[in-house]
PDB file of N, CA and C in Angstrom:
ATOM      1  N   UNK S   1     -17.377  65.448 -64.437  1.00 81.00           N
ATOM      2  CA  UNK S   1     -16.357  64.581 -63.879  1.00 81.00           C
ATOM      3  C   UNK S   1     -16.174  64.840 -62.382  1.00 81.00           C
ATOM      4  N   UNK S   2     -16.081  65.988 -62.170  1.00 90.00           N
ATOM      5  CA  UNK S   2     -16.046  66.252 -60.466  1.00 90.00           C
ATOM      6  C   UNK S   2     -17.306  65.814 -59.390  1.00 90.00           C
ATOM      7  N   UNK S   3     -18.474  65.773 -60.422  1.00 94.00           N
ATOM      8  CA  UNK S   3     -19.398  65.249 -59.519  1.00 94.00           C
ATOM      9  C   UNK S   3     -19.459  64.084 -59.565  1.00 94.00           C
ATOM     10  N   UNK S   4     -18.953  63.004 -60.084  1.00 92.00           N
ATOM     11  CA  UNK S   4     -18.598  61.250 -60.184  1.00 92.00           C
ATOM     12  C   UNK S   4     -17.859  61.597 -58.757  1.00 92.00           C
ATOM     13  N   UNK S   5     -17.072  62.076 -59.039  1.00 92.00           N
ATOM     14  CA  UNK S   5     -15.811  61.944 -58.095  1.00 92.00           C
ATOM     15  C   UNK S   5     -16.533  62.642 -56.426  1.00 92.00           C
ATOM     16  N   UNK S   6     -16.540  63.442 -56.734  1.00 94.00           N
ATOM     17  CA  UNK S   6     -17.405  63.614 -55.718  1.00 94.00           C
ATOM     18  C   UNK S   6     -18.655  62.116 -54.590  1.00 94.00           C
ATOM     19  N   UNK S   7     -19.076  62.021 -55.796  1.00 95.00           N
ATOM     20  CA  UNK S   7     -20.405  60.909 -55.000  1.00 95.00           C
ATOM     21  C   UNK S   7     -19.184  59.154 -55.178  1.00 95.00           C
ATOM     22  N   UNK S   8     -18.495  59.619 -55.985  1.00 94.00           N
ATOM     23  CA  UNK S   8     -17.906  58.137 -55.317  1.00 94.00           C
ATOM     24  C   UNK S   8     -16.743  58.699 -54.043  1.00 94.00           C
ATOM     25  N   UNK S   9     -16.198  59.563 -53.876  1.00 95.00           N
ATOM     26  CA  UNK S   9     -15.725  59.727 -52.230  1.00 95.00           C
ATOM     27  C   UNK S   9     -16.904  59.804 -50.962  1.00 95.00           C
ATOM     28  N   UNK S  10     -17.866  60.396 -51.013  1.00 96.00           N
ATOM     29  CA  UNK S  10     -18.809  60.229 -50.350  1.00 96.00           C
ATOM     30  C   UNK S  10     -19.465  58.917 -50.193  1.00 96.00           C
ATOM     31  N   UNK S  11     -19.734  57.849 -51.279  1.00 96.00           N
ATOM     32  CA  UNK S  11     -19.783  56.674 -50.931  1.00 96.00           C
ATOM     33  C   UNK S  11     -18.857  56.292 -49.795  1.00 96.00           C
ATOM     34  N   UNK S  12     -17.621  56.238 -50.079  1.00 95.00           N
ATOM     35  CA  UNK S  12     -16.900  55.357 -50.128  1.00 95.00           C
ATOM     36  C   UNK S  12     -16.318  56.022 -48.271  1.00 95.00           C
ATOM     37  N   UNK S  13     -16.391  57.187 -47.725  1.00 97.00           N
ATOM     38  CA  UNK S  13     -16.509  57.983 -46.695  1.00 97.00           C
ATOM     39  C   UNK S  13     -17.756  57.333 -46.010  1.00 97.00           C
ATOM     40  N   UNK S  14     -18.655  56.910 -46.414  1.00 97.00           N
ATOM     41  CA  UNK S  14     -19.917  56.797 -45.738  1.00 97.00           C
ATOM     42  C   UNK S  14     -19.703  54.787 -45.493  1.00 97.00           C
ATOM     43  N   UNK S  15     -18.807  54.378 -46.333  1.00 97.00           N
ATOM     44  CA  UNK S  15     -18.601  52.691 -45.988  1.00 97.00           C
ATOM     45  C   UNK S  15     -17.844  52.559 -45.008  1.00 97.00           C
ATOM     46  N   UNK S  16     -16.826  53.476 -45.406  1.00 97.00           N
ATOM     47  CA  UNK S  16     -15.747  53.601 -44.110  1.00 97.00           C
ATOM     48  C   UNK S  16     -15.721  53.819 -42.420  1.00 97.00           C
ATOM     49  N   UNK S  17     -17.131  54.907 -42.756  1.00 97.00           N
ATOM     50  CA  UNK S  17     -17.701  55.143 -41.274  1.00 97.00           C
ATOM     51  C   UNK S  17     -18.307  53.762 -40.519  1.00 97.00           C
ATOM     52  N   UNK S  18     -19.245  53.562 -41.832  1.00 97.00           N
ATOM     53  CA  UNK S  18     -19.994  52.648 -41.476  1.00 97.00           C
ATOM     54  C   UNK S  18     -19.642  51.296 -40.811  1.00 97.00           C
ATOM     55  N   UNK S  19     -18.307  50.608 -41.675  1.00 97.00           N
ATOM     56  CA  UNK S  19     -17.843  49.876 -41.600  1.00 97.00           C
ATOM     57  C   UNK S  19     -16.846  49.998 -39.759  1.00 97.00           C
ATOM     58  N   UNK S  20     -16.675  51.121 -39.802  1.00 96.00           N
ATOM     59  CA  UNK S  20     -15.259  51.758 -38.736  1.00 96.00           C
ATOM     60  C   UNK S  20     -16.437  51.445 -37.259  1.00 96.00           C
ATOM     61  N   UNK S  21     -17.337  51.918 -37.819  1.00 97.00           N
ATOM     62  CA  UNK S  21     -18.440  51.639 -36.363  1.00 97.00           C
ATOM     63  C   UNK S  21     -19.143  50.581 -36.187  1.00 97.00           C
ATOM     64  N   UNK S  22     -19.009  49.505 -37.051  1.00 96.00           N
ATOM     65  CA  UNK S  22     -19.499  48.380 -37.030  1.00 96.00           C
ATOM     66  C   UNK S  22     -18.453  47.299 -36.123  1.00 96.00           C
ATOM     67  N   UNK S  23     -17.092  48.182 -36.611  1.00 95.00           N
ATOM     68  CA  UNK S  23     -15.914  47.381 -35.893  1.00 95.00           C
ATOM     69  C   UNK S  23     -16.260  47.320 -34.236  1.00 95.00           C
ATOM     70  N   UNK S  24     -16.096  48.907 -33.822  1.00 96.00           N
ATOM     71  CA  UNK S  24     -16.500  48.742 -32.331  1.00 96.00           C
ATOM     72  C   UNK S  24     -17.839  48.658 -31.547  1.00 96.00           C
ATOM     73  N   UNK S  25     -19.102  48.165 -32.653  1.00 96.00           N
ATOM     74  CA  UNK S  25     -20.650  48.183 -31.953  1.00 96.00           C
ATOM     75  C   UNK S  25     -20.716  46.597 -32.118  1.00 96.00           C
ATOM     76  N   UNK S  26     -19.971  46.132 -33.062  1.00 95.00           N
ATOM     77  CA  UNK S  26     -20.249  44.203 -33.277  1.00 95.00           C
ATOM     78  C   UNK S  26     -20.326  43.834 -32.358  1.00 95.00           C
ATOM     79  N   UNK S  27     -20.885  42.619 -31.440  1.00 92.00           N
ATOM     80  CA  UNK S  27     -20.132  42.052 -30.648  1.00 92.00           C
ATOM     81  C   UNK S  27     -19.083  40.535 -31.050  1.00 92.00           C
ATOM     82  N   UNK S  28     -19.876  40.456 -32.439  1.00 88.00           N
ATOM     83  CA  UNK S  28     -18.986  38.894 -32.543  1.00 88.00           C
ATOM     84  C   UNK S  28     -17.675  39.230 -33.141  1.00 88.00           C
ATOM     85  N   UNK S  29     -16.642  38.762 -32.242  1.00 85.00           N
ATOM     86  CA  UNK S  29     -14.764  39.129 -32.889  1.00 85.00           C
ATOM     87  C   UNK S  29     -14.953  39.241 -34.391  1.00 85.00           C
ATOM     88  N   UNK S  30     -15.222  37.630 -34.970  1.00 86.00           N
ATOM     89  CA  UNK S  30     -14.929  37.449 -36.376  1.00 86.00           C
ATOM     90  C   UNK S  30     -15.649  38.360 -37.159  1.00 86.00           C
ATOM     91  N   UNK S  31     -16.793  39.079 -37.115  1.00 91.00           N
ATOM     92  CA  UNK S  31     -17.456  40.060 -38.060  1.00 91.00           C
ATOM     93  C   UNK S  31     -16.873  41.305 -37.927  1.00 91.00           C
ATOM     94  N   UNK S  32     -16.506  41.754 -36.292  1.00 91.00           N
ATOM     95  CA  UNK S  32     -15.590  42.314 -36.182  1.00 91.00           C
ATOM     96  C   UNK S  32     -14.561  42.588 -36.855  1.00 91.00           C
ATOM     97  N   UNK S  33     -13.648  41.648 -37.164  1.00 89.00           N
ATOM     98  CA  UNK S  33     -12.530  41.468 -37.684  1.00 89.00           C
ATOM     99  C   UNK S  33     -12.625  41.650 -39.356  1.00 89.00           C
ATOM    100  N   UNK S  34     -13.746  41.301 -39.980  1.00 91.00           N
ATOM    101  CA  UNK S  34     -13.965  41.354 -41.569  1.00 91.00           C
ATOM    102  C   UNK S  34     -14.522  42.337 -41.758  1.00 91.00           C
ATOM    103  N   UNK S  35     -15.529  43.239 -40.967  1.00 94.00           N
ATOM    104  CA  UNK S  35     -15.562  45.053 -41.473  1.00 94.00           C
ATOM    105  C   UNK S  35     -14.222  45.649 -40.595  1.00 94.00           C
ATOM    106  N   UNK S  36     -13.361  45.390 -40.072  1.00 93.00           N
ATOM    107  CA  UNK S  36     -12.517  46.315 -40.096  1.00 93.00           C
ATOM    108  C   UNK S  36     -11.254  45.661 -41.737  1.00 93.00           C
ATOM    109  N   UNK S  37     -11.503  44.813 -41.788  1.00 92.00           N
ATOM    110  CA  UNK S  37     -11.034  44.258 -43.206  1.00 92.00           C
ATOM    111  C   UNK S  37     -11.774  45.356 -44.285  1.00 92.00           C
ATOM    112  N   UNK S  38     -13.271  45.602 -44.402  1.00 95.00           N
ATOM    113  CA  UNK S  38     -14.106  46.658 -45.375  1.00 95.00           C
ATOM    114  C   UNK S  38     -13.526  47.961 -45.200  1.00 95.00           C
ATOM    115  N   UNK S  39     -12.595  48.016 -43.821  1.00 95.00           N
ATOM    116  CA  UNK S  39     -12.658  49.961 -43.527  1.00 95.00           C
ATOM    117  C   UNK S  39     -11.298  50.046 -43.961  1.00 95.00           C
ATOM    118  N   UNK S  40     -10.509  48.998 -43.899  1.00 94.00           N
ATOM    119  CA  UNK S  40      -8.796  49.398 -44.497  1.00 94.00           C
ATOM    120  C   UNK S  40      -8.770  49.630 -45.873  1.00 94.00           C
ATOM    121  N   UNK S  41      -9.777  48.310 -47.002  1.00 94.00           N
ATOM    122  CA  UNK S  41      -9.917  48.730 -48.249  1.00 94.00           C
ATOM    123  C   UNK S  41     -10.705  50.070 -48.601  1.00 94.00           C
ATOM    124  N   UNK S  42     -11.436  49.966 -47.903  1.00 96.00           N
ATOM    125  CA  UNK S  42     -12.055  51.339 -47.851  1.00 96.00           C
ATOM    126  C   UNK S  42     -11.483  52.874 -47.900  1.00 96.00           C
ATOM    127  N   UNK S  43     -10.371  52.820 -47.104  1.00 96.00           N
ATOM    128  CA  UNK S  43      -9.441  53.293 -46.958  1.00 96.00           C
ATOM    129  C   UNK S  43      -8.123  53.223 -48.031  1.00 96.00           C
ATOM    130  N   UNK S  44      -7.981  52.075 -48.482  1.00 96.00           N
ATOM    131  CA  UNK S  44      -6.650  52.045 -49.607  1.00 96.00           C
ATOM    132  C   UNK S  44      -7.524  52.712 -51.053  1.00 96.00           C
ATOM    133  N   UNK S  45      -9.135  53.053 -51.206  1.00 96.00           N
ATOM    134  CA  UNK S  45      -9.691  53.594 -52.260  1.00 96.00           C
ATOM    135  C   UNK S  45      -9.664  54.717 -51.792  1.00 96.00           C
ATOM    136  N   UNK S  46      -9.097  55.438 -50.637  1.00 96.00           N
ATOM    137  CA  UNK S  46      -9.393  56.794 -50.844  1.00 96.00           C
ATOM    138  C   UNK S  46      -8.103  57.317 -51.109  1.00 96.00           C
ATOM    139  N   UNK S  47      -6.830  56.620 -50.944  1.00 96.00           N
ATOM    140  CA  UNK S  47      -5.603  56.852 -51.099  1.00 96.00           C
ATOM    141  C   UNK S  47      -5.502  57.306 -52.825  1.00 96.00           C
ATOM    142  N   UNK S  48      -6.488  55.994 -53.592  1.00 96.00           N
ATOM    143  CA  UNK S  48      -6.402  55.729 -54.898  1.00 96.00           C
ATOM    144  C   UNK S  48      -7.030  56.861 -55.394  1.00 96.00           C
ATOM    145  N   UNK S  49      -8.395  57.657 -54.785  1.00 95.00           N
ATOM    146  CA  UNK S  49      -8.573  58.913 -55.195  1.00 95.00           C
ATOM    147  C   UNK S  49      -7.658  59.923 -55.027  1.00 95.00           C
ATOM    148  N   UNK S  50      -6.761  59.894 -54.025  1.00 94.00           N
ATOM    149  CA  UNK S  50      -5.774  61.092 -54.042  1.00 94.00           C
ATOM    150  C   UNK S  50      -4.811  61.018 -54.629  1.00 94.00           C
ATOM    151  N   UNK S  51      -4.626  59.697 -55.917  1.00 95.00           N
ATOM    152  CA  UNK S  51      -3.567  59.452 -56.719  1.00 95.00           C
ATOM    153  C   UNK S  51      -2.685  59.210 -55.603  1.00 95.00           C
ATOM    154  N   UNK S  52      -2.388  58.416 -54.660  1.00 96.00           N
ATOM    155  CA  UNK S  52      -1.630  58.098 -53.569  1.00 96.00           C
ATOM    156  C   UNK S  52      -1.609  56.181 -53.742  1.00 96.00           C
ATOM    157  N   UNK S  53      -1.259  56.173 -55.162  1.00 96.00           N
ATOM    158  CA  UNK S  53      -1.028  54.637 -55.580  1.00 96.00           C
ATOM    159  C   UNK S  53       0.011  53.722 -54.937  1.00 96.00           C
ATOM    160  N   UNK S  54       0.991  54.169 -54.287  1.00 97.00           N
ATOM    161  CA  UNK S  54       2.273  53.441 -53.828  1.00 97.00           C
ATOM    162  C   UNK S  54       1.146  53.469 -52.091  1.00 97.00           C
ATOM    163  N   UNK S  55       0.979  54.002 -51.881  1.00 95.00           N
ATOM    164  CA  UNK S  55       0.615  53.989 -50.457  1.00 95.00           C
ATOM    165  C   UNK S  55      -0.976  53.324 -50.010  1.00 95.00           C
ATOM    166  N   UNK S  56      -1.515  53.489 -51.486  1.00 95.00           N
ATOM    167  CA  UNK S  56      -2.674  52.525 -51.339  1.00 95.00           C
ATOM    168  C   UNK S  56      -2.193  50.908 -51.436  1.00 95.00           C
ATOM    169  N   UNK S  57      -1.100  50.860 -52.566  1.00 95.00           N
ATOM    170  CA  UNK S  57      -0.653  49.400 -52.519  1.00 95.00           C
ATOM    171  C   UNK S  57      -0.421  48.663 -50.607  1.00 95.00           C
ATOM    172  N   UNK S  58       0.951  50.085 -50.414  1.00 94.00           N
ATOM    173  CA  UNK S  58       1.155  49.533 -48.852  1.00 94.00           C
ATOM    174  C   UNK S  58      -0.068  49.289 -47.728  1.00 94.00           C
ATOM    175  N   UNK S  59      -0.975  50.411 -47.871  1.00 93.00           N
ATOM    176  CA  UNK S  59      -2.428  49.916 -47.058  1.00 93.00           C
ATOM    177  C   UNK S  59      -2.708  48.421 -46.971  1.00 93.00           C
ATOM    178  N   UNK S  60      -2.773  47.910 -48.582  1.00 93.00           N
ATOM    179  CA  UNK S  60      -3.362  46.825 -48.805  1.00 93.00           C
ATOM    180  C   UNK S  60      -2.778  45.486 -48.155  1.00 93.00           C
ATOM    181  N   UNK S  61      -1.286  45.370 -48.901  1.00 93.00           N
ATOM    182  CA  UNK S  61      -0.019  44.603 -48.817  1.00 93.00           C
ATOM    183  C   UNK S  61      -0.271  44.453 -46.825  1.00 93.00           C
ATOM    184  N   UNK S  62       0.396  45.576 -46.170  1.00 92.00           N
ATOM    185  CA  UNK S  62       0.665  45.597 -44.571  1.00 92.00           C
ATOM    186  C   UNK S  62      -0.580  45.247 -44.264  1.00 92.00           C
ATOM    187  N   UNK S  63      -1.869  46.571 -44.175  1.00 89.00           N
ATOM    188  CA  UNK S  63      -2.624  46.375 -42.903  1.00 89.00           C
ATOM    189  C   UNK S  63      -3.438  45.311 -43.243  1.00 89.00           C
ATOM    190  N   UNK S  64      -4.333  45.429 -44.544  1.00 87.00           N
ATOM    191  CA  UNK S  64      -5.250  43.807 -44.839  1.00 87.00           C
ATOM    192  C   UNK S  64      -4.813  43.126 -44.848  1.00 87.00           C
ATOM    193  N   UNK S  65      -3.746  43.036 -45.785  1.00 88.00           N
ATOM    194  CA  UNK S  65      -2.184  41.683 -46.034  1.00 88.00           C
ATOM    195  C   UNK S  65      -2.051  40.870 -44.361  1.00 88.00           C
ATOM    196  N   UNK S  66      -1.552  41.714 -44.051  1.00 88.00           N
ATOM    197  CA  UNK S  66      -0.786  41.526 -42.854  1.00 88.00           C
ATOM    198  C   UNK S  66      -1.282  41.289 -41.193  1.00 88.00           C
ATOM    199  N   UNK S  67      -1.918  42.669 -40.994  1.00 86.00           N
ATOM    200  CA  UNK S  67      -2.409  42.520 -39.787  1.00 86.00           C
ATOM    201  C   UNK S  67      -3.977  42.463 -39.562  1.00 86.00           C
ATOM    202  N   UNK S  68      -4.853  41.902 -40.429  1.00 85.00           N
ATOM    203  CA  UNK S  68      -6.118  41.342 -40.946  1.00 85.00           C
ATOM    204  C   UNK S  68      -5.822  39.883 -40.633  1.00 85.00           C
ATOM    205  N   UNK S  69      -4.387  39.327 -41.115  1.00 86.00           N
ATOM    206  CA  UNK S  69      -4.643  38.032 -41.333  1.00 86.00           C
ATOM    207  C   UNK S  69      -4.283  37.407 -39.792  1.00 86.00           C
ATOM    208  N   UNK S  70      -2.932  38.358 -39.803  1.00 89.00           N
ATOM    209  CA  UNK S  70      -2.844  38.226 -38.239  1.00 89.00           C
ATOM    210  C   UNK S  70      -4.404  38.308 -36.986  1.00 89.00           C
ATOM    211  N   UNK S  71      -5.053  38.796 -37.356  1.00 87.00           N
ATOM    212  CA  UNK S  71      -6.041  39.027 -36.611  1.00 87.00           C
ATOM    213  C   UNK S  71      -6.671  37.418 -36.949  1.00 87.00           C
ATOM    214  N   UNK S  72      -7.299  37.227 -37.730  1.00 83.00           N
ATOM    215  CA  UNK S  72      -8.283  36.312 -38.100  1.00 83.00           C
ATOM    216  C   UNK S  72      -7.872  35.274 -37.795  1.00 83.00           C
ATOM    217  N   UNK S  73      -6.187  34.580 -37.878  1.00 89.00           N
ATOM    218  CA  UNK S  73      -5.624  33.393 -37.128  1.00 89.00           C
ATOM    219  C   UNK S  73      -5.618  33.515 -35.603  1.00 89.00           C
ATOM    220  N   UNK S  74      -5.850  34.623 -34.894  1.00 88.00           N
ATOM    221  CA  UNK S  74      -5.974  35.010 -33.969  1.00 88.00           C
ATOM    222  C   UNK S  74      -7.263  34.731 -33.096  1.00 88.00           C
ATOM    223  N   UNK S  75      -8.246  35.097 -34.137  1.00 84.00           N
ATOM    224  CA  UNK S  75      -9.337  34.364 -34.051  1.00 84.00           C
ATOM    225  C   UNK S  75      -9.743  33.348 -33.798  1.00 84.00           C
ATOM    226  N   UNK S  76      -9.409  32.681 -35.299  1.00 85.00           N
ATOM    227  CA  UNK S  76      -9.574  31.267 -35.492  1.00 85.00           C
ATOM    228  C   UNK S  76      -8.874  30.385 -34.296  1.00 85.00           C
ATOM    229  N   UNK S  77      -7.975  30.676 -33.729  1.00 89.00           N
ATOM    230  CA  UNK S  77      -7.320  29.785 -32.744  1.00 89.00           C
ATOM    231  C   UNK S  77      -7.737  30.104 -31.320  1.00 89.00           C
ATOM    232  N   UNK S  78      -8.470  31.016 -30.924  1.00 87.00           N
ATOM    233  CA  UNK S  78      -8.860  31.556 -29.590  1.00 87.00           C
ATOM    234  C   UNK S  78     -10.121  31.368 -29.379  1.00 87.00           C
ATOM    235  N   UNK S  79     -10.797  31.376 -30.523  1.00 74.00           N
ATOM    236  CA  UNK S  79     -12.312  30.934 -30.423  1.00 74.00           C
ATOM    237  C   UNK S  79     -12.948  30.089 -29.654  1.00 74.00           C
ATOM    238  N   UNK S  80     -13.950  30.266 -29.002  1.00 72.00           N
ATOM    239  CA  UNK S  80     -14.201  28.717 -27.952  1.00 72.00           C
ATOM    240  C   UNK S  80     -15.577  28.964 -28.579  1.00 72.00           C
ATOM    241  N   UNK S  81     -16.510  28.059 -28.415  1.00 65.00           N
ATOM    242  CA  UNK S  81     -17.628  27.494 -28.647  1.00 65.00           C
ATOM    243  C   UNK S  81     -18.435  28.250 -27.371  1.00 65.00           C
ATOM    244  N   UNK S  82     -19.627  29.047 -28.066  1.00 63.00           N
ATOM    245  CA  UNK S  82     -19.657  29.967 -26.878  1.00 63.00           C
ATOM    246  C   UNK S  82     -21.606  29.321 -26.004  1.00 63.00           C
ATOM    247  N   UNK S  83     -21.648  28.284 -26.698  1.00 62.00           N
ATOM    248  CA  UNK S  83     -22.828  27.268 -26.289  1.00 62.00           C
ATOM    249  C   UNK S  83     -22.439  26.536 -25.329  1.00 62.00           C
ATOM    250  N   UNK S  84     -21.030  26.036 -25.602  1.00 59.00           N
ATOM    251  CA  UNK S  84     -20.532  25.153 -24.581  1.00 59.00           C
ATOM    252  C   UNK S  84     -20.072  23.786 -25.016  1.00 59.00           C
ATOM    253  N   UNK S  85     -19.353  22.869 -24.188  1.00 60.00           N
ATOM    254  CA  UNK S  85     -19.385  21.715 -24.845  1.00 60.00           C
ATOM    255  C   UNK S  85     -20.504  20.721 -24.550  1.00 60.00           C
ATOM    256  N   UNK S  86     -20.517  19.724 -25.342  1.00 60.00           N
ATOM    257  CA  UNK S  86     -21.605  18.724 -24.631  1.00 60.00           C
ATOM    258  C   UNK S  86     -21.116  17.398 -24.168  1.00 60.00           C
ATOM    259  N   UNK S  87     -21.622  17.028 -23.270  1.00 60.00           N
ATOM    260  CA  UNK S  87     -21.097  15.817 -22.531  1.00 60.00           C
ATOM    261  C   UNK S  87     -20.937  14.517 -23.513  1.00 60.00           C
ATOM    262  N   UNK S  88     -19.674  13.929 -23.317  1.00 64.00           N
ATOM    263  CA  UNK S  88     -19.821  12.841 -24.188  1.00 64.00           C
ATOM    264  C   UNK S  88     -20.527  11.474 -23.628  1.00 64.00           C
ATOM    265  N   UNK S  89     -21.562  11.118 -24.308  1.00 66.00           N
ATOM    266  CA  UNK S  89     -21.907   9.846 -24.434  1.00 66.00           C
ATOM    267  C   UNK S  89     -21.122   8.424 -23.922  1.00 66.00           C
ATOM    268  N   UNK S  90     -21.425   7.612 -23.623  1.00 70.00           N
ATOM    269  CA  UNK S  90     -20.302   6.799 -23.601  1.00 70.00           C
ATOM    270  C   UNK S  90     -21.516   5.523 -23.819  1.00 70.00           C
ATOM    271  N   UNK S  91     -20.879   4.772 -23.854  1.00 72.00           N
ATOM    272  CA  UNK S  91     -21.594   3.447 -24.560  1.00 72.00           C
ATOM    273  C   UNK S  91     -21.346   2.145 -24.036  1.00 72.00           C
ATOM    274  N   UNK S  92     -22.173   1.178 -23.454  1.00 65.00           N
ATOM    275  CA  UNK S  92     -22.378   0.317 -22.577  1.00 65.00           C
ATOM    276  C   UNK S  92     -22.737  -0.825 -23.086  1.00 65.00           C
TER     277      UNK S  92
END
C-alpha cells in the first residue's frame, strides 16, 4: 500500500512540475492559462493525499473555480487576432 501511494504522489509531483513550468515557458496566454488550471488540480490531489479534504475542496471551489475562470474571461476578451485583420472588400 505505501508503494501505490508512493508512485501515485510522485506522479502526480512530476504533473505538477511539469504542468507549473509549462505555465511560465508557454508562450500562448490560453494554454498558459489551462496547465496552470492542470497544476491547481494537481495540487487539490495532493491535499487529498494528505487527507486535507476541506482544503482540497477550497483549492478547487476558489483557485480553479474562481480565479481560472477569472483568468480565461480575461483572456477571452483581450485576445486580438495575432495575424492581423484583413482588409475589407467592398463591392462595386
Amino acid at each position: 500500500m505505501v508503494v501505490a501511494e508512493t508512485i501515485a504522489f510522485a506522479l502526480f509531483a512530476l504533473v505538477t512540475v511539469g504542468a507549473s513550468l509549462g505555465v511560465v515557458l508557454v508562450r500562448d496566454v490560453w494554454h498558459s492559462a489551462l496547465l496552470l488550471g492542470v497544476a491547481l488540480l494537481s495540487v487539490a490531489v495532493h491535499y487529498v493525499m494528505l487527507q486535507a479534504e476541506f482544503l482540497a475542496a477550497m483549492q478547487i471551489l476558489v483557485y480553479v473555480g474562481g480565479v481560472l475562470v477569472l483568468i480565461t474571461f480575461a483572456v477571452m476578451l483581450v485576445r486580438t487576432d495575432e495575424a492581423g485583420t484583413e482588409p475589407e472588400v467592398t463591392r462595386t
